[in-house]
Coordinates of C-alpha atoms in Angstrom, one line a residue:
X1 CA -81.8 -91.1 -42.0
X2 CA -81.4 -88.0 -44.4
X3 CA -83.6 -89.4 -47.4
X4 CA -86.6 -89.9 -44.2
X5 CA -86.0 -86.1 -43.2
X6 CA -86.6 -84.9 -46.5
X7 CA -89.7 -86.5 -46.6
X8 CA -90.7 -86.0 -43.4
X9 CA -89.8 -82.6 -44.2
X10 CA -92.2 -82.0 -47.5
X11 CA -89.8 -80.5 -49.5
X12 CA -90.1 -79.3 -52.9
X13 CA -88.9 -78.2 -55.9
X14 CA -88.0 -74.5 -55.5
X15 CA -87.7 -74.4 -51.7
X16 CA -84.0 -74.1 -49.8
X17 CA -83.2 -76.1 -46.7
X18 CA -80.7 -75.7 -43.8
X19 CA -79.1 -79.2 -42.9
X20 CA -77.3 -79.4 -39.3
X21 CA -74.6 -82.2 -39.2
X22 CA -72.4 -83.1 -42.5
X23 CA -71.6 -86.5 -41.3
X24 CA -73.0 -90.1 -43.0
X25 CA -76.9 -88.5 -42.7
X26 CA -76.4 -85.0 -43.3
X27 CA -74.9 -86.1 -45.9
X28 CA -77.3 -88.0 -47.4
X29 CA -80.4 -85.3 -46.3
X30 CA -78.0 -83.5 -49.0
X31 CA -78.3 -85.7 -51.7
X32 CA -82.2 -86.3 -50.7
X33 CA -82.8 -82.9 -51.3
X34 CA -80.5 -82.2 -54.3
X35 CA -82.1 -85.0 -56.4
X36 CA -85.8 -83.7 -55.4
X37 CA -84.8 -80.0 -56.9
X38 CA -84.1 -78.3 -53.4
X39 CA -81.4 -76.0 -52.9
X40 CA -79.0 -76.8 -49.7
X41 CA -78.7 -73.4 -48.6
X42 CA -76.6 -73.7 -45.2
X43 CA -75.1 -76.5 -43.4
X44 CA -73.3 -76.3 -40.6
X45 CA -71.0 -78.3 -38.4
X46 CA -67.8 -78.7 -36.3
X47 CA -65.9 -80.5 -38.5
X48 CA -63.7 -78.6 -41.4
X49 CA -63.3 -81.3 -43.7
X50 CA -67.1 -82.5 -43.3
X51 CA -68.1 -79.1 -44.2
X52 CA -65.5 -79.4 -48.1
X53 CA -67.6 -83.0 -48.3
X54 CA -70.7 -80.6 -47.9
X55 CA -70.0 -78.0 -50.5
X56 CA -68.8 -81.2 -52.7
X57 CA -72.3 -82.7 -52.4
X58 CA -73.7 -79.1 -53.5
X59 CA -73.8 -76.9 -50.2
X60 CA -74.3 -73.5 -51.2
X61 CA -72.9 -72.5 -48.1
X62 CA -70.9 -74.1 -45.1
X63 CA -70.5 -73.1 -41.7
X64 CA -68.0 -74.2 -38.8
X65 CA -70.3 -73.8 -35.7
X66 CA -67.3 -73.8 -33.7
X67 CA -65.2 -71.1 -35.3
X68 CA -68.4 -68.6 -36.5
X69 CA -70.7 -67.0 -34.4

């Protein structure tokens, strides 16, 4: 799940992460890292409204994998 990535993942305070899929565990990789200091830099997905849910959760930045190059 997305609290186990962000473990697995060793990250810190002061670093950024990318997250790829804003569905139930990108979702929760978000607020894994939020609550341990990280900023969410990117995430990307398909889905328009799953990318708003994103930058709700604190996404920095969003990115429709489908409709950007």
């Amino acid at each position: 799940c997305g609290v186990r990535a962000a473990r697995l993942g060793g990250v810190a305070p002061g670093t950024s992460v990318a997250i790829f899929g804003a569905g139930p565990i990108g979702l929760m990789g978000i607020a894994a890292c939020r609550r341990a200091g990280v900023d969410v830099r990117l995430v990307a997905d398909v889905h328009d409204g799953r990318l708003a849910t994103a930058a709700r959760w604190g996404a920095l930045a969003t990115c429709n994998a489908r409709a950007q190059d």
